[in-house]
């Protein structure tokens, strides 16, 4: 086992060493290794079995309540499981490494303290076959039903089987009965399930009240994490961009940041500012898209058209700066690919003026228009302490008044440590709260873009970097429009990464939102689910089971029928468009 | 009578949008094409929710393993004559996802395709052009079926 690494203490790393000292006092000689590679990062290696004690201490004594994700690693002779925790008070990202033997791949689950780790641990189980003892529902998460049993694709010795797309069988799910619900599984993919995304929910209802929701989201699993390992670091940027087409820029920023940490290069200030600006463009376009979709879901298509029309302004600006409407492709390792000119700056300012005017109108609409308020106020209530326990992220948790934002909690990516901005929150805890937060964030993003244009440093926009990346590992994250996007990258000294782990915000928000659907009417289900910013795809039907009848009855609706049902249900009760 | 039906179909093709595992980039561009600025609806196109109502299947994504049988079933549920339009590079060839273990590398490996719109993601202008090309194809197919030149 490795010896203790000695790093000289400095004043800036006070918080980091405070945590290391705590763990040292707790474990003594059981602490195998620790390192503090830079500000805001602590890596701890502990033997299998001790991680439970460490997590208990961190959770109970130090108040670390947020788990970013759980990563699995195949190191040929043994596995490693990494728990990534974020300490919001001290602004430190803590990674607990646990070596696990290949003969007996078992370790204790941390769901006792972090129920939000539920899906993350299941993903590791699915991809590596590592068993988490004490996990409430350890089942496959995102591989297809037809995937061979007992195979785990992210193991290094796994070879893909040949499957014929023309012959894959459709496996019909068994009809669900309430007694059997524990046999059914929540499934979430590694990508953000958003607009028109393939997703399936099994909603168990009692009359008109939703009792339980079982989503199936393995439809969109493309095997991206394996694909990262087969591509070079530069190609990886474009893979990262296509994890999700809507928050594409939000993915490349942490990816490039993590690789830059491994290379030990600093992005020139101008490059950092341009990156940050395009990330904010991304947020503006995503939030406008969401406002439109939310209004479409309640049947208010006029507003849908308005917000999508205004969204074209920001897409044009992205096109102007980056050369493409949706996937910006402006980030590269070491900086950005293009500089911006004075003429472009002028056009961006003009665009921001238009958007600010429109956003203020939207804010007025959100706060005053009955069409929206009657569907949104008091619906989908989420308790802040429950959200904290589940490690929810983004506008969902901020809509319940918890002030967390990766840009604020760990600002050392992009230029967020130099830019003043507010973290928008709302105390309403319902769909209206999430709406208000998103509209406020639009205004905040416009102000950030303006600040960047006013304070744009001069000089280079990128530095040249070598193709080969020295061995090491790094984590980085970013506040995507929907919440935290997290990247873990391990390099082995070649031009290809050893492992890239991606986690997206919907994974964290899915379990809380299911909780908020329970006890509400079916009519509210679509908007409620929409409020975390995914959308039920057209193809993807919702199966309903009515348990109030003596013989359970099942029927299937498309998204469109469901939306229509919601609109009519409210119209019959006096709600008018 | 068949002439009337053909005219109606040509003037107002109903679309069904299906995401077979894409990154959403193309999907939001398809929607953007239907929005006020590009307004695909001026060609009479209308987005529908059910495959049983649709004439044209607008498809995105490289077809994941879980989606392949579902895509086939949706295609089989559509009434004849039916057309398939693929939007995006990954739907045409697998694109950036080529070589991934969990996808079929293109929609034409699962169902027959009439029009390909490349681009990653395809721009709304390209999608509109693809729709116009498809309408021409439809017109020619109708003429052929009636035995006209």
XYZ file of C-alpha atoms in Angstrom:
726
model
C 0.000 0.000 0.000
C 1.121 3.521 -0.715
C 2.766 5.656 1.920
C 1.273 8.843 3.250
C 1.884 11.649 0.847
C 3.341 14.725 2.485
C 2.255 18.039 1.103
C 3.329 21.318 2.772
C 0.448 23.122 4.439
C -0.481 26.502 3.152
C -2.952 29.096 4.321
C -5.257 28.710 1.308
C -5.680 24.997 1.949
C -6.879 25.464 5.526
C -10.331 23.965 4.978
C -8.945 21.036 3.032
C -6.450 20.110 5.755
C -9.082 20.526 8.429
C -11.018 17.685 6.804
C -7.884 15.562 6.359
C -7.016 16.031 10.059
C -10.526 14.980 11.090
C -10.260 11.785 9.057
C -6.743 11.109 10.368
C -7.944 11.401 13.951
C -10.839 9.099 13.168
C -8.976 6.341 11.359
C -5.353 6.600 12.463
C -3.233 4.128 10.522
C -6.246 2.928 8.520
C -6.041 6.012 6.347
C -4.127 4.528 3.430
C -3.445 7.670 1.467
C -4.546 11.256 1.128
C -3.799 14.071 -1.230
C -4.787 17.682 -1.664
C -3.873 18.366 -5.290
C -5.357 21.856 -5.413
C -7.726 24.167 -3.651
C -11.238 22.685 -3.046
C -10.159 19.055 -3.546
C -9.459 16.285 -1.035
C -8.791 12.652 -1.993
C -8.854 9.988 0.692
C -8.132 6.281 0.260
C -9.537 4.002 2.937
C -9.754 0.200 3.133
C -12.991 -1.566 2.271
C -15.318 -1.394 5.265
C -13.926 1.799 6.771
C -15.632 4.054 4.255
C -18.911 3.599 6.110
C -17.345 5.026 9.259
C -15.840 7.940 7.333
C -19.150 8.758 5.664
C -20.931 8.588 9.024
C -18.431 11.030 10.508
C -18.627 13.398 7.539
C -22.408 13.331 7.559
C -23.027 13.587 11.284
C -20.102 15.670 12.558
C -19.034 17.793 9.609
C -22.450 18.352 8.037
C -21.586 17.123 4.561
C -25.041 16.400 3.116
C -24.478 16.361 -0.618
C -23.299 13.379 -2.660
C -22.321 14.178 -6.239
C -22.038 10.623 -7.470
C -20.457 7.196 -7.072
C -17.864 6.084 -9.620
C -16.677 2.578 -10.372
C -13.228 1.832 -11.744
C -11.706 -1.332 -13.173
C -7.965 -1.327 -12.434
C -7.329 -4.790 -13.955
C -6.238 -6.456 -10.669
C -8.934 -4.889 -8.509
C -11.929 -2.563 -8.617
C -12.125 0.819 -7.012
C -15.282 2.596 -5.914
C -15.178 6.367 -5.480
C -17.724 8.317 -3.472
C -17.730 11.994 -4.409
C -19.110 14.221 -1.669
C -19.369 17.992 -1.738
C -18.943 19.972 1.473
C -20.917 23.136 0.857
C -19.793 24.914 4.058
C -16.079 24.563 3.452
C -16.423 24.463 -0.327
C -14.452 21.223 -0.666
C -15.079 18.288 -2.980
C -14.177 15.152 -0.993
C -13.524 11.891 -2.806
C -13.457 8.682 -0.764
C -11.662 5.887 -2.609
C -12.334 2.302 -1.635
C -10.385 -0.588 -3.198
C -12.581 -3.651 -3.799
C -11.198 -7.090 -4.642
C -12.284 -8.790 -7.856
C -12.878 -12.138 -6.171
C -15.491 -10.730 -3.849
C -16.753 -7.426 -5.254
C -18.757 -6.278 -2.245
C -18.864 -3.204 -0.073
C -21.267 -1.441 2.222
C -23.797 0.937 0.752
C -23.844 4.559 1.880
C -27.590 4.936 1.326
C -28.073 4.995 5.118
C -26.678 8.525 5.223
C -27.086 9.522 1.597
C -30.386 8.149 0.229
C -29.596 10.145 -2.910
C -26.832 7.619 -3.687
C -29.505 5.028 -4.457
C -29.420 5.358 -8.241
C -25.679 6.028 -8.434
C -24.878 2.784 -6.613
C -27.254 0.895 -8.843
C -25.483 2.283 -11.884
C -22.140 1.036 -10.553
C -23.708 -2.359 -9.862
C -25.077 -2.427 -13.390
C -21.833 -1.461 -15.086
C -19.310 -3.346 -12.926
C -21.241 -5.950 -10.982
C -20.078 -4.526 -7.663
C -22.549 -5.413 -4.919
C -23.555 -2.764 -2.380
C -24.562 -4.428 0.869
C -27.558 -2.849 2.541
C -28.833 -1.147 -0.606
C -32.651 -1.002 -0.581
C -33.213 -1.963 -4.198
C -30.108 -3.212 -5.975
C -31.167 -3.974 -9.534
C -30.025 -3.204 -13.027
C -30.506 0.410 -13.893
C -29.796 1.328 -17.455
C -28.994 -1.636 -19.633
C -31.600 -2.929 -22.076
C -33.969 -5.724 -21.069
C -32.419 -7.886 -23.772
C -28.875 -7.336 -22.506
C -27.201 -10.628 -21.539
C -27.538 -11.345 -17.828
C -24.428 -11.258 -15.695
C -22.403 -9.133 -18.108
C -21.050 -5.737 -17.118
C -19.936 -3.544 -20.010
C -17.533 -1.213 -18.215
C -15.295 -4.042 -17.037
C -12.091 -3.926 -19.037
C -12.247 -7.601 -20.011
C -15.797 -7.367 -21.374
C -16.305 -7.901 -25.087
C -19.525 -6.732 -26.684
C -21.839 -9.386 -28.040
C -23.145 -9.113 -31.578
C -26.815 -8.214 -31.625
C -29.016 -7.784 -34.644
C -31.155 -4.631 -34.509
C -33.697 -6.265 -36.821
C -34.200 -9.229 -34.534
C -34.160 -7.824 -31.009
C -37.302 -8.984 -29.276
C -39.728 -6.700 -27.563
C -40.154 -7.854 -23.996
C -43.611 -7.062 -22.652
C -43.595 -5.983 -19.055
C -45.838 -7.874 -16.717
C -48.954 -5.964 -15.670
C -48.246 -4.337 -12.354
C -50.329 -5.012 -9.321
C -49.864 -3.032 -6.141
C -48.591 -6.019 -4.153
C -45.950 -6.609 -6.750
C -44.681 -3.068 -7.077
C -41.527 -3.869 -5.167
C -40.617 -6.121 -8.078
C -40.483 -3.124 -10.358
C -37.545 -0.927 -10.891
C -36.780 2.766 -11.251
C -34.458 3.198 -14.190
C -32.503 6.302 -15.120
C -30.034 6.755 -17.961
C -26.668 8.489 -17.951
C -27.984 11.297 -20.078
C -30.350 14.044 -19.116
C -33.833 12.916 -20.057
C -35.271 16.090 -21.447
C -37.545 17.235 -24.174
C -39.011 14.481 -26.326
C -36.711 12.026 -24.681
C -37.602 8.338 -24.712
C -38.741 7.482 -21.225
C -41.453 5.249 -19.846
C -43.341 5.640 -16.617
C -45.570 3.164 -14.902
C -47.949 5.228 -12.861
C -50.020 3.419 -10.254
C -53.199 5.327 -9.539
C -56.099 5.043 -7.104
C -58.996 6.642 -8.943
C -57.497 9.958 -9.968
C -54.767 10.079 -7.360
C -51.254 8.958 -8.211
C -50.047 6.323 -5.765
C -46.689 5.475 -7.260
C -44.629 6.173 -10.347
C -42.180 3.733 -11.885
C -40.093 5.281 -14.662
C -38.109 3.269 -17.208
C -35.337 5.248 -18.734
C -32.934 2.693 -20.140
C -34.164 3.652 -23.610
C -31.502 6.240 -24.173
C -28.431 4.365 -22.945
C -25.903 4.539 -25.771
C -22.772 3.375 -23.937
C -21.020 6.736 -23.929
C -18.734 6.062 -20.977
C -17.237 3.090 -22.785
C -16.965 5.148 -25.966
C -14.922 7.785 -24.133
C -12.292 5.132 -23.398
C -11.946 4.319 -27.100
C -11.491 7.924 -28.230
C -8.749 10.491 -27.741
C -9.058 13.392 -25.328
C -9.810 15.816 -28.183
C -12.493 13.544 -29.650
C -13.879 13.238 -26.141
C -14.870 16.913 -26.165
C -17.303 16.253 -28.991
C -18.584 13.115 -27.300
C -19.184 15.105 -24.112
C -21.090 17.655 -26.118
C -23.447 14.968 -27.349
C -24.276 13.505 -23.966
C -27.081 16.026 -24.073
C -27.746 18.283 -27.024
C -29.463 20.948 -24.946
C -26.816 21.553 -22.281
C -23.919 20.770 -24.609
C -21.705 23.614 -23.467
C -22.332 22.756 -19.838
C -20.752 19.331 -20.470
C -17.634 20.418 -22.333
C -16.683 22.950 -19.657
C -16.110 20.426 -16.830
C -14.630 17.903 -19.265
C -12.012 20.380 -20.498
C -11.466 21.680 -16.971
C -10.727 18.177 -15.666
C -8.269 17.438 -18.508
C -6.582 20.802 -17.910
C -6.181 19.890 -14.236
C -4.445 16.681 -15.312
C -2.187 18.558 -17.718
C -1.530 21.296 -15.175
C -2.275 24.140 -17.608
C -4.044 27.402 -16.927
C -6.512 28.783 -19.449
C -5.739 32.426 -20.404
C -8.227 34.873 -18.788
C -9.854 35.855 -22.079
C -10.439 32.219 -22.934
C -12.020 31.643 -19.511
C -14.378 34.583 -19.923
C -15.518 33.491 -23.402
C -16.158 29.970 -22.083
C -18.234 31.336 -19.260
C -20.185 33.563 -21.616
C -21.124 30.690 -23.916
C -22.121 28.610 -20.875
C -24.514 31.388 -19.898
C -25.864 31.494 -23.474
C -26.554 27.817 -23.016
C -28.440 28.446 -19.804
C -30.552 31.200 -21.363
C -31.535 29.010 -24.317
C -32.321 26.051 -22.081
C -34.466 28.018 -19.636
C -36.419 29.711 -22.441
C -36.975 26.292 -23.970
C -38.247 25.002 -20.646
C -40.644 27.901 -20.059
C -42.114 27.216 -23.506
C -42.472 23.505 -22.852
C -44.032 24.050 -19.418
C -46.638 26.319 -20.994
C -47.227 23.782 -23.765
C -47.837 21.115 -21.142
C -50.666 23.127 -19.603
C -52.092 23.806 -23.070
C -51.035 27.426 -23.357
C -49.443 27.257 -26.794
C -49.310 31.023 -27.357
C -46.708 31.351 -24.655
C -44.900 28.310 -26.043
C -44.538 30.046 -29.415
C -43.480 33.350 -27.820
C -40.696 31.914 -25.726
C -39.420 29.752 -28.579
C -39.419 32.791 -30.833
C -37.285 34.674 -28.308
C -35.054 31.673 -27.972
C -34.025 32.192 -31.600
C -32.251 35.403 -30.496
C -29.858 33.485 -28.272
C -29.416 30.701 -30.835
C -28.405 33.300 -33.400
C -25.845 34.700 -30.982
C -24.445 31.213 -30.323
C -24.301 30.736 -34.089
C -22.466 34.043 -34.414
C -19.877 33.319 -31.737
C -19.407 29.567 -32.161
C -20.560 28.732 -35.683
C -23.401 26.426 -34.725
C -26.855 26.932 -33.256
C -27.087 24.228 -30.663
C -23.803 22.405 -30.109
C -21.375 25.249 -29.534
C -18.132 23.240 -29.854
C -16.171 26.291 -28.733
C -14.307 24.759 -25.796
C -11.095 22.941 -26.429
C -8.456 21.656 -24.062
C -6.416 24.721 -23.109
C -8.979 27.405 -23.941
C -11.500 28.209 -26.645
C -11.263 27.757 -30.392
C -12.303 31.260 -31.451
C -11.913 34.805 -30.249
C -14.792 37.272 -30.373
C -14.645 40.562 -32.265
C -15.920 44.030 -31.333
C -18.688 43.708 -33.892
C -19.864 40.501 -32.252
C -19.764 42.148 -28.826
C -21.995 44.891 -30.148
C -24.486 42.353 -31.494
C -24.467 40.366 -28.248
C -25.264 43.535 -26.267
C -28.195 44.261 -28.546
C -29.456 40.681 -28.196
C -29.192 40.902 -24.409
C -31.300 44.085 -24.422
C -34.074 42.312 -26.338
C -33.921 39.294 -24.060
C -33.957 41.366 -20.894
C -37.100 43.144 -22.013
C -38.792 39.850 -22.867
C -37.650 38.155 -19.670
C -39.164 40.922 -17.582
C -42.458 40.295 -19.377
C -42.161 36.593 -18.556
C -41.502 37.366 -14.936
C -44.674 39.439 -14.812
C -46.574 36.588 -16.455
C -45.216 34.019 -14.031
C -46.172 36.097 -11.019
C -49.545 37.352 -12.194
C -51.124 35.238 -14.928
C -53.883 33.022 -13.581
C -53.580 30.529 -16.439
C -50.205 29.532 -15.103
C -50.661 30.109 -11.390
C -53.746 27.921 -11.091
C -51.802 24.985 -12.451
C -48.561 25.672 -10.630
C -49.138 27.048 -7.126
C -49.314 24.363 -4.466
C -48.729 21.543 -6.936
C -45.722 19.272 -6.583
C -44.702 20.355 -3.100
C -41.142 19.355 -2.196
C -39.839 19.685 1.333
C -36.355 21.331 1.480
C -35.027 18.867 4.063
C -36.175 15.931 1.922
C -34.463 17.438 -1.113
C -31.268 17.882 0.896
C -31.392 14.249 1.995
C -31.848 13.130 -1.612
C -29.022 15.406 -2.864
C -31.275 17.096 -5.424
C -29.685 19.720 -7.643
C -30.371 22.779 -9.727
C -33.590 24.790 -9.936
C -35.490 21.949 -8.226
C -33.662 22.359 -4.912
C -33.353 26.135 -5.279
C -37.098 26.298 -5.902
C -37.470 24.979 -2.346
C -35.286 27.652 -0.850
C -31.981 25.767 -0.477
C -29.141 27.980 -1.623
C -26.834 25.680 -3.547
C -25.209 26.323 -6.871
C -21.983 24.726 -8.065
C -20.935 28.058 -9.540
C -21.093 29.420 -6.005
C -20.066 26.368 -3.968
C -16.987 25.484 -6.016
C -16.288 28.404 -8.348
C -12.875 27.339 -9.650
C -13.954 26.461 -13.137
C -14.661 28.956 -15.886
C -14.446 32.498 -14.535
C -17.149 32.242 -11.877
C -14.709 33.076 -9.082
C -14.281 36.564 -10.568
C -17.841 37.323 -11.647
C -20.418 38.622 -9.154
C -23.818 36.947 -9.381
C -26.722 36.000 -7.143
C -27.934 32.497 -6.427
C -31.678 32.686 -7.096
C -33.946 30.825 -4.712
C -37.652 30.707 -3.988
C -39.474 29.653 -0.828
C -42.575 28.422 -2.628
C -41.376 24.777 -2.840
C -43.802 23.989 -5.701
C -43.853 24.171 -9.502
C -44.356 27.936 -9.329
C -41.198 28.168 -7.232
C -39.207 26.295 -9.850
C -40.644 28.600 -12.512
C -39.701 31.741 -10.601
C -36.159 30.455 -10.017
C -35.672 29.785 -13.721
C -36.963 33.195 -14.773
C -34.751 34.901 -12.165
C -31.788 32.908 -13.423
C -32.470 34.177 -16.927
C -32.057 37.753 -15.705
C -28.989 36.750 -13.712
C -27.440 35.097 -16.788
C -28.070 38.187 -18.898
C -26.283 40.254 -16.247
C -23.355 37.802 -16.199
C -23.003 38.078 -19.985
C -23.057 41.881 -19.722
C -20.425 41.822 -16.961
C -18.226 39.579 -19.105
C -18.503 41.907 -22.086
C -17.639 44.910 -19.891
C -14.656 43.235 -18.249
C -13.344 41.067 -21.088
C -9.560 40.755 -20.584
C -7.284 41.087 -23.599
C -4.715 38.550 -24.751
C -4.671 34.975 -25.988
C -7.722 32.715 -25.873
C -5.942 29.360 -25.686
C -2.667 27.674 -24.863
C -1.191 24.786 -26.822
C -1.315 21.506 -24.975
C 0.335 18.137 -25.655
C -1.840 15.329 -26.991
C -0.707 12.900 -24.321
C -2.009 13.496 -20.828
C 0.163 12.475 -17.838
C -1.282 9.775 -15.559
C -3.575 10.996 -12.837
C -7.175 11.662 -11.955
C -9.297 14.751 -11.629
C -12.866 15.779 -10.959
C -14.679 18.822 -12.168
C -18.254 19.985 -12.222
C -20.440 22.692 -13.593
C -23.868 24.078 -12.928
C -25.769 23.068 -16.050
C -29.204 24.631 -16.622
C -30.778 21.648 -14.836
C -28.273 21.258 -12.015
C -24.872 19.794 -11.349
C -22.973 18.077 -14.171
C -20.071 16.081 -12.811
C -17.008 14.664 -14.586
C -14.374 12.307 -13.228
C -11.462 11.608 -15.566
C -8.601 9.163 -15.045
C -5.710 9.188 -17.499
C -2.998 6.587 -18.006
C -0.305 8.553 -19.821
C -1.570 7.953 -23.362
C -3.749 10.146 -25.541
C -6.862 8.233 -24.495
C -8.534 8.386 -21.083
C -8.646 5.325 -18.845
C -12.080 6.187 -17.519
C -14.541 9.050 -17.879
C -17.514 9.230 -15.550
C -20.405 11.546 -16.335
C -23.316 12.307 -14.082
C -26.195 14.497 -15.077
C -28.738 16.420 -13.003
C -31.919 14.515 -13.858
C -30.504 11.411 -12.203
C -30.371 13.315 -8.924
C -33.784 14.943 -9.349
C -35.755 11.922 -10.465
C -36.438 10.280 -7.106
C -37.523 13.532 -5.392
C -39.898 14.406 -8.204
C -41.511 10.995 -8.059
C -42.175 11.648 -4.396
C -43.845 14.943 -5.240
C -46.164 13.277 -7.791
C -47.588 10.919 -5.194
C -50.921 12.006 -3.804
C -51.619 14.435 -6.629
C -54.062 14.152 -9.495
C -53.113 12.481 -12.767
C -53.857 15.822 -14.422
C -50.882 17.355 -12.622
C -48.489 14.548 -13.397
C -47.186 15.876 -16.715
C -46.452 19.393 -15.524
C -44.991 18.077 -12.307
C -42.600 15.824 -14.144
C -41.915 18.591 -16.597
C -40.863 20.843 -13.751
C -37.512 19.098 -13.390
C -37.048 19.802 -17.089
C -37.341 16.442 -18.770
C -40.285 15.741 -21.059
C -42.161 12.579 -21.713
C -41.520 11.654 -25.294
C -44.349 11.194 -27.757
C -43.567 7.567 -28.371
C -43.266 6.895 -24.760
C -46.561 5.844 -23.387
C -47.704 5.988 -19.842
C -49.306 2.873 -18.482
C -51.991 3.446 -15.869
C -53.252 0.921 -13.405
C -56.405 1.728 -11.486
C -56.368 -0.100 -8.170
C -59.715 1.156 -6.909
C -61.607 -1.338 -9.101
C -61.831 -4.885 -7.887
C -60.089 -6.043 -11.050
C -57.149 -3.792 -11.840
C -57.654 -2.115 -15.171
C -54.831 -0.982 -17.402
C -54.755 1.501 -20.195
C -52.076 3.234 -22.175
C -51.839 6.911 -23.053
C -49.488 8.849 -25.227
C -47.974 12.039 -23.958
C -50.384 14.034 -26.116
C -53.504 12.298 -24.764
C -52.204 12.800 -21.273
C -51.645 16.506 -21.843
C -55.145 16.826 -23.292
C -56.594 15.005 -20.296
C -54.903 17.457 -17.946
C -56.214 20.461 -19.862
C -59.798 19.154 -19.981
C -59.739 18.123 -16.338
C -58.919 21.657 -15.306
C -61.376 23.202 -17.771
C -64.185 21.198 -16.242
C -63.275 22.766 -12.935
C -63.463 26.365 -14.082
C -59.904 26.929 -15.308
C -59.786 28.876 -18.567
C -56.985 29.498 -20.994
C -61.319 9.691 -55.435
C -57.756 8.421 -55.112
C -56.606 11.712 -56.646
C -58.340 13.599 -53.868
C -56.763 11.427 -51.199
C -53.354 11.895 -52.780
C -53.840 15.640 -52.889
C -54.819 15.738 -49.230
C -51.889 13.622 -48.206
C -49.477 15.752 -50.215
C -50.839 19.022 -48.879
C -51.007 17.997 -45.289
C -48.581 15.251 -44.272
C -48.930 14.352 -40.622
C -45.662 13.792 -38.846
C -44.760 11.523 -35.984
C -41.613 12.414 -34.125
C -39.668 9.527 -32.641
C -36.469 9.764 -30.611
C -34.602 6.479 -30.788
C -31.883 7.515 -28.356
C -30.415 10.732 -29.722
C -28.852 13.533 -27.704
C -31.889 15.826 -28.139
C -29.980 18.257 -30.327
C -31.933 17.215 -33.430
C -35.186 16.932 -31.514
C -35.140 20.523 -30.375
C -34.195 21.577 -33.898
C -37.200 19.690 -35.299
C -39.375 21.601 -32.854
C -37.606 24.845 -33.740
C -38.431 24.120 -37.392
C -42.108 23.958 -36.440
C -41.914 27.221 -34.504
C -42.841 30.676 -35.851
C -39.521 31.494 -37.463
C -39.074 28.515 -39.777
C -42.701 27.400 -39.658
C -42.764 23.996 -41.284
C -46.496 24.059 -40.774
C -46.890 26.288 -43.820
C -46.334 23.122 -45.884
C -49.315 21.638 -44.087
C -47.172 19.485 -41.829
C -48.648 18.729 -38.441
C -46.992 16.959 -35.529
C -49.094 14.089 -34.235
C -48.894 11.978 -31.127
C -49.956 8.598 -32.450
C -48.347 6.419 -35.146
C -51.810 5.377 -36.361
C -52.482 8.924 -37.544
C -49.134 9.601 -39.135
C -47.929 9.603 -42.740
C -44.304 10.464 -42.084
C -42.088 9.140 -39.315
C -39.472 11.750 -38.371
C -36.724 9.853 -36.635
C -33.611 10.865 -34.713
C -30.854 9.006 -32.915
C -28.684 5.956 -33.529
C -31.301 3.436 -32.241
C -30.356 2.004 -28.887
C -30.790 -1.647 -28.104
C -33.862 -0.986 -26.002
C -35.436 1.236 -28.648
C -34.862 -0.968 -31.730
C -37.887 -3.268 -31.242
C -40.040 -0.282 -30.287
C -39.027 1.625 -33.409
C -39.968 -1.399 -35.481
C -43.316 -1.674 -33.785
C -44.106 2.022 -34.251
C -43.246 1.668 -37.943
C -45.505 -1.355 -38.287
C -48.369 0.516 -36.643
C -48.320 3.297 -39.225
C -50.875 2.990 -42.062
C -49.702 2.630 -45.682
C -48.340 4.502 -47.561
C -45.705 5.504 -45.042
C -42.465 7.420 -45.296
C -39.469 7.735 -43.016
C -37.318 10.820 -42.650
C -34.110 10.561 -40.653
C -32.828 13.739 -39.043
C -29.204 13.954 -37.958
C -25.924 12.248 -38.711
C -26.206 9.672 -35.946
C -29.534 8.501 -37.321
C -28.032 8.190 -40.794
C -24.782 6.393 -40.021
C -24.255 6.202 -36.284
C -22.186 9.388 -36.422
C -20.364 10.213 -33.237
C -21.805 7.114 -31.539
C -20.394 4.704 -34.121
C -18.737 1.778 -32.391
C -20.716 2.046 -29.154
C -21.896 -1.341 -27.906
C -25.472 -0.356 -27.326
C -26.633 1.096 -30.641
C -27.547 -0.050 -34.117
C -25.553 2.615 -36.013
C -28.334 4.129 -38.012
C -32.053 3.864 -38.480
C -31.792 2.149 -41.878
C -30.446 -0.909 -40.057
C -33.860 -1.282 -38.462
C -36.472 0.125 -40.847
C -36.402 1.371 -44.488
C -35.637 5.079 -44.865
C -36.733 7.555 -47.563
C -34.956 10.815 -46.769
C -31.771 11.497 -44.815
C -31.084 14.939 -43.348
C -27.436 15.093 -42.244
C -26.026 17.496 -39.676
C -25.084 17.196 -36.039
C -27.542 18.572 -35.164
C -29.343 19.243 -38.451
C -30.306 22.894 -38.831
C -34.003 23.756 -39.151
C -33.363 24.990 -42.719
C -32.009 21.550 -43.600
C -34.995 19.870 -41.975
C -37.353 22.085 -44.016
C -35.436 21.168 -47.189
C -35.689 17.500 -46.275
C -39.432 17.857 -45.793
C -39.793 19.481 -49.221
C -37.739 16.700 -50.839
C -39.944 14.149 -49.134
C -43.076 15.841 -50.474
C -41.653 15.645 -54.009
C -40.944 11.989 -53.495
C -44.463 11.472 -52.260
C -45.854 13.242 -55.306
C -43.811 11.077 -57.673
C -44.810 7.918 -55.849
C -48.456 8.878 -56.161
C -48.097 9.565 -59.874
C -46.387 6.233 -60.380
C -49.118 4.439 -58.474
C -51.724 5.976 -60.756
C -49.684 5.022 -63.823
C -48.961 8.610 -64.870
C -45.576 9.719 -65.979
